[in-house]
Amino acid sequence: MYTASDLRKGLKIQIDGEPYIITDFEFSKPGKGQALYRTKMRNMITGTQFTNTYRSNDKFEKPDLEERKMQFLYAQDGEYHFMDTSTYEQIFLTEEQLGDNLNYLIDNMEVEVLFFGERPIDVSLPTFVNLVVTVADPWVKGDTSGTDTKPVTVETGFQLQVPPFVEQGDKIQIDTRTGTYITRVKE
Amino acid sequence: MLDIHGLNQRARFLQAVRTFFCERGYLEVDTPVRLPVLIPEANIFPFGSEDGFLQTSPEMCMKILMANGCSKLFQICHCFRKEEIGRFHLPEFCMLEWYHGGWDYQNLMEECEAFIRFVAGRMAVEQVLFGSGDQLFVRGRQVTLHEPWDRVTVAEAFDQYADVDVMQALQEDTFDRVLVEKIEPQLGIDRPVFLYDYPVQLASLARAKQDAPSVAERFELYIAGIEIANGFSELCDPAMMRNRFIEELGKMHPDKQQRDVPETFLAWLCRYPESAGIALGLDRLLMLMVGADSIQSVVPLNWEDLQE
């Protein structure tokens, strides 16, 4: 159990059987008054935002959250199937649940899947992933006319800006938090 | 951790505070930080210190000195309150408290205005404050310090900003919550405001108003939605004070707080002169003056700076 004085940004708590992550938090205490904990939360399943004020004797259950290492197998009909590499158990997440993660997800990628009880609710990718450039305009050496970046498409279909020397077939490293190019990877 | 510039601002600030009170004939005192007994306050949790406690405010000691014949005292000291951590709270913080014999809370509100204008002006002259010292910049908004500052009673504030009246909020035990959620964010946005005439149930150590005994002569100063100071006309009647203490002790937490009536203090209270006193959070005031967004960023060192 957590009490209100444990509340802080990033803490995960359970309310009415659902997991919430605290996105904003402020301690208040009017002169001579009670301590109040003004809390903004996001439902980790539905994404709904929620604001409430708690008192110091309010208590919260810890949500049963567990991260498990899994491998992405394949996608079919908007369902993305993953396998636990130690137990071979398979689960799937929907396109909606994966959101922007789809920009970086390729076959056999190792990810962390977040379970609430038995239910998979979220996935976290490695911070950096290496993806193959599938479409890129050729770079003309000595071209000083243009900008210092150009758009390319990688194997997932994701488009991003890269330096002009990146060519089709190159493997590049991308930061999955920001979707930005980091470096060209030599293999 | 403050750099030399931040330390300079803070030092000039504290110097200006002292100058204001010295010029007005106040005597600076430094009373003990470690105390064998505290004034009972149900919502404040003290740190223990072997056979006593670290002070949560210098109120008791300063009142004893007043009862012993002083008439104008001020103190700048550190106070300690457990479990209070946030952008505007530190478990160890810097408090200014001052007492003036013969005055009531109306006099103190006026002096509080003069005090803050003086300090802001002094810091601007010494160029450690942005602007001319007659306004503050808080979260991109301008708060003018020009007089007159607004004054609003607690009952008026509930009528204006909340959907319950103050009596109903007290009955439903939602007073603090309504104050924090609905009222405080509206207070002192364009210019500072005094919220005053608290329900007598929340009198703390303030005396009840003679012609309206359901309210106490207590006020709080708000600037930009942030509570800066709490003052009142002091209750001097030892019998009434004992009743308030006994009532407060009944609400206290048996494991976290002492449960004794401060008898020595009550004994001194017989000789306590009619007076008014005020406590003001100096870290918060400095934070507003330099445009910082937390009090952590205006203290020389934080606990976290010192942790292994």
Coordinates of C-alpha atoms in Angstrom, one line a residue:
Chain A
M1 CA 0.0 0.0 0.0
Y2 CA 1.0 3.6 -0.7
T3 CA -0.1 6.5 1.4
A4 CA -0.6 10.0 0.0
S5 CA 2.8 11.1 1.3
D6 CA 4.4 8.6 -1.1
L7 CA 2.8 10.2 -4.1
R8 CA 5.2 11.7 -6.6
K9 CA 5.5 12.2 -10.4
G10 CA 6.0 8.9 -12.1
L11 CA 4.5 6.7 -9.3
K12 CA 2.1 4.0 -10.4
I13 CA -1.0 3.4 -8.2
Q14 CA -4.2 1.5 -8.5
I15 CA -7.6 3.1 -8.2
D16 CA -10.9 1.2 -8.7
G17 CA -9.0 -1.8 -10.1
E18 CA -7.1 0.1 -12.8
P19 CA -3.5 1.2 -13.0
Y20 CA -2.7 5.0 -13.1
I21 CA 0.6 6.8 -13.5
I22 CA 1.0 10.2 -11.8
T23 CA 1.8 12.8 -14.4
D24 CA 1.8 15.9 -12.2
F25 CA 1.8 16.4 -8.4
E26 CA 1.7 19.3 -6.0
F27 CA 1.8 19.3 -2.2
S28 CA -0.4 22.0 -0.7
K29 CA -1.0 23.0 2.9
P30 CA -3.1 26.0 3.6
G31 CA -1.9 28.0 6.6
K32 CA -2.6 25.9 9.7
G33 CA -4.6 23.5 7.6
Q34 CA -4.3 19.9 6.5
A35 CA -1.8 18.5 4.0
L36 CA -3.4 18.1 0.6
Y37 CA -1.9 16.2 -2.3
R38 CA -3.1 17.6 -5.6
T39 CA -2.6 14.9 -8.2
K40 CA -2.9 14.5 -11.9
M41 CA -2.9 10.9 -13.3
R42 CA -3.3 9.0 -16.5
N43 CA -5.1 5.7 -16.7
M44 CA -2.4 3.3 -18.1
I45 CA -5.0 1.3 -20.0
T46 CA -7.4 3.9 -21.4
G47 CA -5.1 6.9 -21.4
T48 CA -7.8 9.0 -19.7
Q49 CA -6.5 12.0 -17.7
F50 CA -7.8 12.4 -14.1
T51 CA -7.3 14.9 -11.4
N52 CA -7.9 14.5 -7.7
T53 CA -6.9 15.9 -4.3
Y54 CA -5.9 13.5 -1.6
R55 CA -5.3 13.8 2.2
S56 CA -2.4 12.3 4.1
N57 CA -4.5 9.3 5.4
D58 CA -5.7 8.2 1.9
K59 CA -4.2 4.9 0.8
F60 CA -3.6 3.4 -2.6
E61 CA -2.9 -0.1 -3.7
K62 CA 0.2 -0.9 -5.7
P63 CA -0.9 -2.1 -9.2
D64 CA 0.3 -5.5 -10.1
L65 CA 2.6 -4.4 -13.0
E66 CA 5.3 -6.6 -14.4
E67 CA 7.6 -6.0 -17.3
R68 CA 8.5 -9.1 -19.4
K69 CA 11.1 -9.4 -22.1
M70 CA 9.4 -10.5 -25.3
Q71 CA 10.2 -10.8 -29.0
F72 CA 8.1 -9.4 -31.8
L73 CA 7.0 -12.2 -34.1
Y74 CA 4.5 -11.0 -36.7
A75 CA 1.5 -8.7 -37.3
Q76 CA -1.8 -9.9 -38.6
D77 CA -5.1 -8.1 -39.0
G78 CA -4.0 -5.2 -36.7
E79 CA -2.8 -7.6 -34.0
Y80 CA 0.9 -7.6 -33.1
H81 CA 2.1 -10.9 -31.7
F82 CA 4.9 -11.2 -29.2
M83 CA 6.5 -14.2 -27.6
D84 CA 8.1 -14.6 -24.1
T85 CA 11.5 -15.9 -25.0
S86 CA 11.8 -18.0 -21.8
T87 CA 8.3 -19.5 -21.6
Y88 CA 7.4 -19.3 -25.3
E89 CA 4.0 -17.9 -24.2
Q90 CA 2.5 -15.7 -26.9
I91 CA 0.3 -12.6 -26.5
F92 CA -0.8 -9.8 -28.8
L93 CA -1.2 -6.0 -28.6
T94 CA -3.4 -3.9 -30.8
E95 CA -2.2 -1.2 -33.2
E96 CA -3.8 1.4 -31.0
Q97 CA -1.9 0.2 -27.9
L98 CA 1.4 0.3 -29.8
G99 CA 0.9 3.8 -31.1
D100 CA 4.1 5.5 -32.2
N101 CA 6.1 2.4 -31.3
L102 CA 5.1 0.9 -34.6
N103 CA 7.5 3.4 -36.3
Y104 CA 10.4 1.3 -35.0
L105 CA 9.1 -2.2 -34.6
I106 CA 10.7 -4.9 -36.8
D107 CA 10.5 -8.7 -36.8
N108 CA 12.5 -10.4 -34.0
M109 CA 13.0 -7.1 -32.0
E110 CA 13.3 -7.6 -28.3
V111 CA 11.0 -5.4 -26.3
E112 CA 9.7 -5.1 -22.7
V113 CA 5.9 -5.7 -22.5
L114 CA 4.1 -4.3 -19.5
F115 CA 1.6 -6.6 -17.9
F116 CA -1.2 -5.4 -15.6
G117 CA -2.0 -8.8 -13.9
E118 CA -2.3 -11.1 -16.9
R119 CA -3.2 -8.3 -19.3
P120 CA -0.5 -6.8 -21.6
I121 CA -1.1 -3.0 -21.7
D122 CA 2.0 -1.4 -23.0
V123 CA 5.4 -2.0 -24.6
S124 CA 8.7 -0.2 -24.3
L125 CA 11.2 -0.4 -27.0
P126 CA 14.9 -0.1 -26.7
T127 CA 16.0 3.6 -26.6
F128 CA 18.0 3.1 -29.7
V129 CA 17.1 0.9 -32.7
N130 CA 18.9 0.2 -35.9
L131 CA 16.8 0.3 -39.1
V132 CA 17.6 -0.1 -42.8
V133 CA 16.9 2.8 -45.1
T134 CA 14.6 1.7 -47.9
V135 CA 14.1 4.9 -49.8
A136 CA 16.6 7.7 -50.1
D137 CA 17.4 10.2 -52.8
P138 CA 21.0 9.8 -53.9
W139 CA 23.6 12.3 -52.5
V140 CA 25.4 14.3 -55.1
K141 CA 28.9 14.9 -53.9
G142 CA 29.8 18.5 -53.8
D143 CA 26.2 19.6 -53.7
T144 CA 26.3 22.7 -51.6
S145 CA 23.1 24.2 -52.8
G146 CA 20.6 22.5 -50.5
T147 CA 19.7 22.1 -46.9
D148 CA 21.8 20.0 -44.5
T149 CA 19.3 17.2 -44.1
K150 CA 17.1 15.1 -46.4
P151 CA 14.0 12.9 -45.8
V152 CA 14.4 9.1 -46.0
T153 CA 12.1 6.2 -45.3
V154 CA 13.2 3.2 -43.2
E155 CA 12.0 -0.4 -43.4
T156 CA 9.0 0.2 -41.0
G157 CA 7.7 2.9 -43.4
F158 CA 8.7 5.6 -40.9
Q159 CA 10.0 8.8 -42.4
L160 CA 12.6 11.1 -40.8
Q161 CA 15.3 13.7 -41.6
V162 CA 18.9 12.5 -41.9
P163 CA 22.2 14.0 -43.1
P164 CA 22.6 14.0 -46.9
F165 CA 25.3 11.3 -47.0
V166 CA 22.9 8.5 -45.8
E167 CA 22.0 6.2 -48.7
Q168 CA 19.5 3.6 -49.5
G169 CA 20.5 0.3 -48.0
D170 CA 22.4 2.0 -45.1
K171 CA 21.5 1.0 -41.5
I172 CA 20.9 4.0 -39.2
Q173 CA 20.4 4.3 -35.5
I174 CA 17.2 6.2 -34.3
D175 CA 16.3 7.5 -30.9
T176 CA 12.8 6.0 -30.2
R177 CA 12.0 8.6 -27.6
T178 CA 12.2 11.5 -30.1
G179 CA 12.2 9.7 -33.5
T180 CA 15.4 11.4 -34.5
Y181 CA 18.5 10.2 -36.4
I182 CA 21.6 9.5 -34.3
T183 CA 24.2 7.9 -36.5
R184 CA 24.9 5.7 -39.4
V185 CA 25.7 2.1 -38.3
K186 CA 28.5 0.1 -40.0
E187 CA 28.2 -3.6 -40.0
Chain B
M1 CA 22.9 24.7 -4.6
L2 CA 23.1 28.5 -5.0
D3 CA 25.9 30.0 -6.9
I4 CA 27.6 33.3 -5.8
H5 CA 24.9 35.3 -7.6
G6 CA 22.1 33.5 -5.8
L7 CA 23.9 33.7 -2.5
N8 CA 24.4 37.4 -3.1
Q9 CA 20.6 37.9 -3.8
R10 CA 19.7 36.0 -0.6
A11 CA 22.2 37.9 1.5
R12 CA 20.9 41.3 0.3
F13 CA 17.4 40.1 0.8
L14 CA 18.0 39.1 4.5
Q15 CA 19.9 42.3 5.0
A16 CA 17.0 44.4 3.7
V17 CA 14.6 42.5 6.0
R18 CA 16.8 43.3 9.0
T19 CA 17.1 47.0 8.0
F20 CA 13.4 47.4 7.8
F21 CA 12.8 46.2 11.4
C22 CA 15.9 47.8 12.9
E23 CA 14.8 51.2 11.4
R24 CA 11.4 50.7 12.9
G25 CA 12.8 50.1 16.4
Y26 CA 12.3 46.4 16.5
L27 CA 14.7 44.2 18.5
E28 CA 16.1 41.1 16.8
V29 CA 16.1 38.0 19.0
D30 CA 17.4 34.4 18.5
T31 CA 15.5 32.0 20.6
P32 CA 16.2 28.2 21.1
V33 CA 15.6 25.9 18.1
R34 CA 15.3 22.8 20.4
L35 CA 12.3 22.9 22.7
P36 CA 11.0 20.6 25.4
V37 CA 7.4 21.3 24.5
L38 CA 5.5 22.8 21.5
I39 CA 2.3 24.7 21.1
P40 CA -0.3 22.0 20.1
E41 CA -1.1 22.2 16.3
A42 CA -2.9 19.1 14.9
N43 CA -1.7 19.6 11.3
I44 CA 2.0 20.2 12.0
F45 CA 4.3 17.3 12.6
P46 CA 7.6 18.1 14.5
F47 CA 11.0 16.4 14.3
G48 CA 12.0 14.9 17.6
S49 CA 15.3 15.8 19.1
E50 CA 16.2 13.4 21.9
D51 CA 14.2 14.7 24.9
G52 CA 12.5 17.5 22.9
F53 CA 11.6 18.8 19.5
L54 CA 13.0 21.0 16.8
Q55 CA 10.8 24.2 16.7
T56 CA 8.0 24.3 14.1
S57 CA 7.9 28.1 14.7
P58 CA 9.5 30.5 17.2
E59 CA 6.0 31.6 18.3
M60 CA 6.1 30.3 21.9
C61 CA 9.5 31.6 22.7
M62 CA 8.9 35.0 21.2
K63 CA 5.6 35.4 23.1
I64 CA 7.3 34.5 26.4
L65 CA 9.8 37.3 25.7
M66 CA 7.0 39.7 25.0
A67 CA 5.3 38.6 28.2
N68 CA 8.6 39.3 30.0
G69 CA 8.3 43.0 29.0
C70 CA 9.3 43.4 25.4
S71 CA 7.1 45.3 23.0
K72 CA 8.6 45.0 19.5
L73 CA 10.5 41.9 18.5
F74 CA 11.5 40.2 15.3
Q75 CA 13.3 37.0 14.5
I76 CA 14.7 35.3 11.4
C77 CA 15.2 31.6 12.1
H78 CA 14.9 28.1 10.6
C79 CA 11.9 26.0 11.4
F80 CA 11.3 22.3 10.9
R81 CA 8.2 20.5 9.9
K82 CA 8.0 16.8 9.0
E83 CA 6.4 15.6 5.8
E84 CA 6.1 19.0 4.1
I85 CA 7.9 18.7 0.8
G86 CA 6.8 20.4 -2.4
R87 CA 7.6 23.4 -4.7
F88 CA 6.6 25.7 -1.9
H89 CA 7.5 23.5 1.1
L90 CA 10.7 22.4 2.7
P91 CA 11.0 20.4 5.9
E92 CA 13.5 23.0 7.0
F93 CA 12.7 26.5 6.0
C94 CA 13.5 30.1 6.9
M95 CA 10.8 32.0 8.9
L96 CA 10.4 35.6 9.8
E97 CA 8.3 36.4 12.8
W98 CA 7.5 39.7 14.4
Y99 CA 5.4 41.0 17.3
H100 CA 4.2 44.5 18.1
G101 CA 2.7 45.3 21.5
G102 CA -0.5 47.4 21.5
W103 CA -1.4 46.6 17.9
D104 CA -4.2 44.5 16.3
Y105 CA -4.2 42.6 13.0
Q106 CA -5.3 45.6 10.9
N107 CA -2.1 47.5 12.0
L108 CA -0.1 44.4 11.1
M109 CA -1.6 44.1 7.6
E110 CA -0.5 47.7 6.9
E111 CA 3.0 47.1 8.2
C112 CA 3.3 43.8 6.2
E113 CA 2.5 45.8 3.0
A114 CA 5.1 48.4 3.9
F115 CA 7.6 45.6 4.7
I116 CA 7.3 43.8 1.4
R117 CA 7.5 47.1 -0.6
F118 CA 10.5 48.1 1.3
V119 CA 12.4 44.9 0.7
A120 CA 11.5 44.8 -3.0
G121 CA 12.6 48.5 -3.4
R122 CA 15.8 47.9 -1.6
M123 CA 16.7 44.9 -3.7
A124 CA 15.9 46.8 -6.9
V125 CA 18.1 49.7 -5.8
E126 CA 21.0 47.3 -5.2
Q127 CA 20.2 45.8 -8.6
V128 CA 19.8 42.3 -7.4
L129 CA 16.2 42.3 -8.5
F130 CA 14.8 42.7 -12.0
G131 CA 12.6 45.7 -12.4
S132 CA 12.0 48.8 -10.3
G133 CA 10.9 47.0 -7.1
D134 CA 7.2 48.1 -7.4
Q135 CA 6.2 44.9 -9.1
L136 CA 7.0 41.2 -9.2
F137 CA 7.0 38.8 -12.2
V138 CA 5.5 35.5 -11.4
R139 CA 5.0 32.9 -14.1
G140 CA 5.0 35.5 -16.8
R141 CA 2.5 37.7 -15.0
Q142 CA 3.0 41.0 -13.4
V143 CA 1.9 41.5 -9.8
T144 CA 2.0 45.2 -8.8
L145 CA 3.0 46.1 -5.3
H146 CA 1.4 49.5 -5.4
E147 CA -1.1 50.3 -2.7
P148 CA -3.7 49.6 -1.8
W149 CA -3.5 45.9 -1.6
D150 CA -6.8 44.0 -1.7
R151 CA -8.5 42.7 1.4
V152 CA -11.2 40.0 1.3
T153 CA -12.8 38.2 4.2
V154 CA -12.8 34.4 4.2
A155 CA -16.6 34.4 3.9
E156 CA -16.5 36.8 0.9
A157 CA -13.8 34.6 -0.8
F158 CA -16.0 31.5 -0.4
D159 CA -19.0 33.4 -1.9
Q160 CA -17.0 34.7 -4.8
Y161 CA -14.9 31.7 -5.8
A162 CA -16.4 28.5 -4.3
D163 CA -19.7 26.7 -4.8
V164 CA -20.2 26.2 -1.0
D165 CA -20.4 28.8 1.7
V166 CA -17.8 28.8 4.5
M167 CA -20.1 27.4 7.2
Q168 CA -21.1 24.5 4.9
A169 CA -17.5 23.8 4.1
L170 CA -16.6 23.7 7.7
Q171 CA -19.4 21.3 8.5
E172 CA -18.5 19.0 5.6
D173 CA -14.8 19.2 6.5
T174 CA -14.0 20.5 3.1
F175 CA -12.7 23.9 4.1
D176 CA -9.0 23.3 3.3
R177 CA -9.8 21.5 0.0
V178 CA -12.0 24.2 -1.3
L179 CA -9.5 26.8 -0.2
V180 CA -6.7 25.1 -2.0
E181 CA -8.6 24.1 -5.2
K182 CA -11.0 27.0 -5.7
I183 CA -9.9 30.0 -3.8
E184 CA -6.1 30.2 -3.4
P185 CA -5.4 30.1 -7.2
Q186 CA -7.5 33.3 -7.5
L187 CA -5.8 35.2 -4.7
G188 CA -3.2 37.9 -5.3
I189 CA -3.0 37.5 -9.0
D190 CA -2.7 41.2 -10.1
R191 CA -1.8 42.5 -6.7
P192 CA -1.3 41.0 -3.2
V193 CA -4.4 40.3 -1.2
F194 CA -5.1 39.8 2.5
L195 CA -7.5 37.0 3.2
Y196 CA -8.9 37.8 6.7
D197 CA -11.5 37.1 9.4
Y198 CA -11.2 33.4 9.6
P199 CA -14.0 31.3 11.2
V200 CA -13.3 31.0 14.9
Q201 CA -12.9 27.3 14.5
L202 CA -9.7 28.1 12.6
A203 CA -8.5 30.8 14.9
S204 CA -5.3 29.2 15.8
L205 CA -4.0 31.5 18.6
A206 CA -5.9 34.6 17.3
R207 CA -8.5 36.3 19.4
A208 CA -12.2 36.3 18.4
K209 CA -13.6 39.6 17.1
Q210 CA -15.4 41.4 19.8
D211 CA -18.4 42.5 17.8
A212 CA -18.5 39.2 15.8
P213 CA -17.3 36.3 17.9
S214 CA -17.8 33.7 15.1
V215 CA -14.8 35.0 13.4
A216 CA -11.2 35.4 14.6
E217 CA -8.9 38.4 13.9
R218 CA -6.6 36.3 11.7
F219 CA -5.3 37.0 8.2
E220 CA -3.1 35.4 5.5
L221 CA -1.2 37.3 2.8
Y222 CA -1.4 35.8 -0.7
I223 CA 0.8 36.8 -3.6
A224 CA 0.2 35.0 -7.0
G225 CA -1.9 32.3 -5.4
I226 CA 0.9 31.5 -2.9
E227 CA 0.5 31.9 0.9
I228 CA 3.2 34.2 2.2
A229 CA 2.3 35.1 5.8
N230 CA -0.1 34.4 8.6
G231 CA -0.9 37.0 11.3
F232 CA -3.3 37.8 14.0
S233 CA -4.4 39.8 17.0
E234 CA -3.1 37.6 19.8
L235 CA -5.4 35.8 22.1
C236 CA -4.1 36.7 25.6
D237 CA -6.7 34.9 27.8
P238 CA -5.0 31.9 29.5
A239 CA -8.2 30.1 30.3
M240 CA -9.5 30.4 26.7
M241 CA -6.1 29.4 25.4
R242 CA -6.1 26.3 27.6
N243 CA -9.5 25.3 26.1
R244 CA -8.2 25.7 22.6
F245 CA -5.1 23.6 23.4
I246 CA -7.2 20.8 24.9
E247 CA -9.4 20.8 21.8
E248 CA -6.4 20.8 19.5
L249 CA -4.7 18.0 21.5
G250 CA -7.8 15.9 21.0
K251 CA -7.2 16.0 17.2
M252 CA -3.5 15.2 17.4
H253 CA -1.7 12.1 16.2
P254 CA -0.6 9.9 19.2
D255 CA 2.5 8.6 17.5
K256 CA 3.7 11.6 15.7
Q257 CA 3.0 14.4 18.1
Q258 CA 3.4 15.3 21.7
R259 CA 0.2 15.5 23.7
D260 CA 1.1 17.8 26.6
V261 CA -0.4 21.2 27.4
P262 CA 2.5 23.7 27.4
E263 CA 2.0 24.8 31.0
T264 CA 5.0 27.2 31.2
F265 CA 3.7 29.1 28.2
L266 CA 0.2 29.3 29.7
A267 CA 1.7 30.6 32.9
W268 CA 3.5 33.4 31.0
L269 CA 0.3 34.3 29.1
C270 CA -1.2 36.0 32.2
R271 CA 1.4 38.7 31.6
Y272 CA 1.2 38.8 27.8
P273 CA 0.5 42.3 26.5
E274 CA -2.2 43.0 24.0
S275 CA -0.4 42.6 20.7
A276 CA -0.3 41.3 17.2
G277 CA 2.1 38.9 15.6
I278 CA 2.9 37.5 12.2
A279 CA 4.9 34.7 10.6
L280 CA 6.2 35.0 7.1
G281 CA 7.9 32.5 4.9
L282 CA 11.1 34.2 3.8
D283 CA 12.1 31.5 1.2
R284 CA 8.8 31.9 -0.5
L285 CA 9.0 35.7 -0.5
L286 CA 12.5 35.5 -2.0
M287 CA 11.4 33.0 -4.5
L288 CA 8.7 35.5 -5.7
M289 CA 11.1 38.4 -5.7
V290 CA 13.7 36.8 -7.9
G291 CA 11.2 35.0 -10.1
A292 CA 12.2 31.5 -9.1
D293 CA 9.6 28.7 -9.4
S294 CA 10.4 26.7 -6.3
I295 CA 11.8 27.5 -2.9
Q296 CA 14.4 24.7 -3.4
S297 CA 16.0 27.1 -5.9
V298 CA 16.5 30.0 -3.4
V299 CA 18.1 28.2 -0.4
P300 CA 21.9 27.9 -0.3
L301 CA 21.9 24.1 -0.1
N302 CA 19.2 21.4 -0.3
W303 CA 19.2 18.1 1.5
E304 CA 19.6 16.3 -1.8
D305 CA 22.8 18.3 -2.5
L306 CA 24.4 16.7 0.6
Q307 CA 23.2 13.2 0.2
E308 CA 25.8 10.5 -0.6

